[in-house]
Amino acid sequence: MESKYNRYILAGLTVVCIALIGITMVTDQWLEPLRTGVGYVLIPIQSGVNKVGVTIYEQLSDYGKLKGAIEENRRLQEEIDRLVEENNRLSSEQFELQRLRELYALDQQYMQYQKTAARVIANDSGDWFQVFRVNKGSADGIQVGNNVLAGGGLAGIVTDVGAHYATVRSIIDDSSRVSAMALQSGDTCMVGGDLTLYKEGRLSISDIKKDGDVKDGDRIVTSNISTTYLPGILIGYAADITVDSNQLTSSGYLVPVAEFNNLQEVLIITDLKEIQDPGGGEP
């Protein structure tokens, strides 16, 4: 009886298995068209989604690269600005060093005189430094009548002094007159300031005696008989010396060694001429 019951169970299970296999086969056949249809619909969508995803990724990647490039450009610009500033500073220091070397050479050239260096701090008017101020004054031992050197020779004379400043009238000023002489011969002359004439880079030379030996290219220095300027300071070089119409004197031009368009540092001789005219003029 028990064996018969087991056979029934086995037979029933066999039927169930056969039925399930049939159902599966039928279901696959039914679902195949659905799968195909879904594939036709989903595959393009999936491709589109993939393309959009790739595009977004590439754009994000490009944005990251652009942001990095902008940051790198900013960093490089800052480095360029720093280097330009450093170069300007070095250039300025180089020019200043060159000027100080020239000032030192000038100091060595006139070692017989006591001097102090000063910086030009103001220019009264005009295109040139015909009247200017320096940052040294009576507190530094500066006095009215002190001679001022720049650019290889005489630049002017102190006409006014405060505690911490001094006013200098240069030799190119219209009111300036310097008693001078030719270094080679010792013959005297007068160097006169002339702003109009200085447009050509020249000053006037006059009052050369008829038989005086002053010729083109001679070094013109302050004379021993000057009442204001210490002797032997180079003023410039004679040019175009000719006999005057009166046939008694000669005159011409002087090319000054100092330049008056951009004075920055000067040397002030603190020694004074024993006989001096407080106004800085010459007889």
PDB file of N, CA, C and O in Angstrom, residues 25 51 71 97 103 105 117 173 203-204 232 254:
ATOM      1  N   MET A  25       8.306  27.038 -21.959  1.00  0.00           N
ATOM      2  CA  MET A  25       8.504  27.132 -23.399  1.00  0.00           C
ATOM      3  C   MET A  25       7.485  28.074 -24.014  1.00  0.00           C
ATOM      4  O   MET A  25       7.818  28.920 -24.851  1.00  0.00           O
ATOM      5  N   LYS A  51      25.590  58.766 -24.715  1.00  0.00           N
ATOM      6  CA  LYS A  51      26.203  59.911 -25.389  1.00  0.00           C
ATOM      7  C   LYS A  51      26.118  61.157 -24.525  1.00  0.00           C
ATOM      8  O   LYS A  51      27.073  61.930 -24.398  1.00  0.00           O
ATOM      9  N   GLU A  71      43.681  79.333 -13.703  1.00  0.00           N
ATOM     10  CA  GLU A  71      44.462  79.466 -12.471  1.00  0.00           C
ATOM     11  C   GLU A  71      45.959  79.530 -12.782  1.00  0.00           C
ATOM     12  O   GLU A  71      46.682  80.339 -12.198  1.00  0.00           O
ATOM     13  N   LEU A  97      73.121 103.768  -8.965  1.00  0.00           N
ATOM     14  CA  LEU A  97      74.513 103.402  -8.702  1.00  0.00           C
ATOM     15  C   LEU A  97      75.449 104.109  -9.665  1.00  0.00           C
ATOM     16  O   LEU A  97      76.521 104.599  -9.264  1.00  0.00           O
ATOM     17  N   LEU A 103      79.194 110.787  -9.116  1.00  0.00           N
ATOM     18  CA  LEU A 103      79.317 111.756  -8.036  1.00  0.00           C
ATOM     19  C   LEU A 103      80.586 111.506  -7.227  1.00  0.00           C
ATOM     20  O   LEU A 103      81.278 112.441  -6.821  1.00  0.00           O
ATOM     21  N   ALA A 105      83.303 110.078  -8.414  1.00  0.00           N
ATOM     22  CA  ALA A 105      84.428 110.508  -9.261  1.00  0.00           C
ATOM     23  C   ALA A 105      84.601 112.024  -9.204  1.00  0.00           C
ATOM     24  O   ALA A 105      85.727 112.539  -9.169  1.00  0.00           O
ATOM     25  N   ALA A 117      77.064 115.550  -0.008  1.00  0.00           N
ATOM     26  CA  ALA A 117      76.128 115.179  -1.073  1.00  0.00           C
ATOM     27  C   ALA A 117      74.711 115.577  -0.680  1.00  0.00           C
ATOM     28  O   ALA A 117      74.340 115.579   0.491  1.00  0.00           O
ATOM     29  N   ASP A 173      70.887 129.971 -15.416  1.00  0.00           N
ATOM     30  CA  ASP A 173      69.879 130.985 -15.147  1.00  0.00           C
ATOM     31  C   ASP A 173      70.303 132.319 -15.771  1.00  0.00           C
ATOM     32  O   ASP A 173      71.486 132.654 -15.827  1.00  0.00           O
ATOM     33  N   LEU A 203      75.957 128.109 -23.372  1.00  0.00           N
ATOM     34  CA  LEU A 203      75.930 129.356 -22.620  1.00  0.00           C
ATOM     35  C   LEU A 203      76.843 130.336 -23.361  1.00  0.00           C
ATOM     36  O   LEU A 203      77.504 129.971 -24.334  1.00  0.00           O
ATOM     37  N   SER A 204      76.881 131.574 -22.904  1.00  0.00           N
ATOM     38  CA  SER A 204      77.704 132.572 -23.596  1.00  0.00           C
ATOM     39  C   SER A 204      79.049 132.763 -22.898  1.00  0.00           C
ATOM     40  O   SER A 204      79.160 132.625 -21.680  1.00  0.00           O
ATOM     41  N   GLY A 232      89.308 126.929 -10.189  1.00  0.00           N
ATOM     42  CA  GLY A 232      89.692 125.654 -10.779  1.00  0.00           C
ATOM     43  C   GLY A 232      88.567 124.660 -11.000  1.00  0.00           C
ATOM     44  O   GLY A 232      88.831 123.492 -11.338  1.00  0.00           O
ATOM     45  N   LEU A 254      79.907 128.481 -24.661  1.00  0.00           N
ATOM     46  CA  LEU A 254      80.444 127.463 -23.767  1.00  0.00           C
ATOM     47  C   LEU A 254      79.447 126.304 -23.707  1.00  0.00           C
ATOM     48  O   LEU A 254      78.244 126.516 -23.552  1.00  0.00           O
TER      49      LEU A 254
END
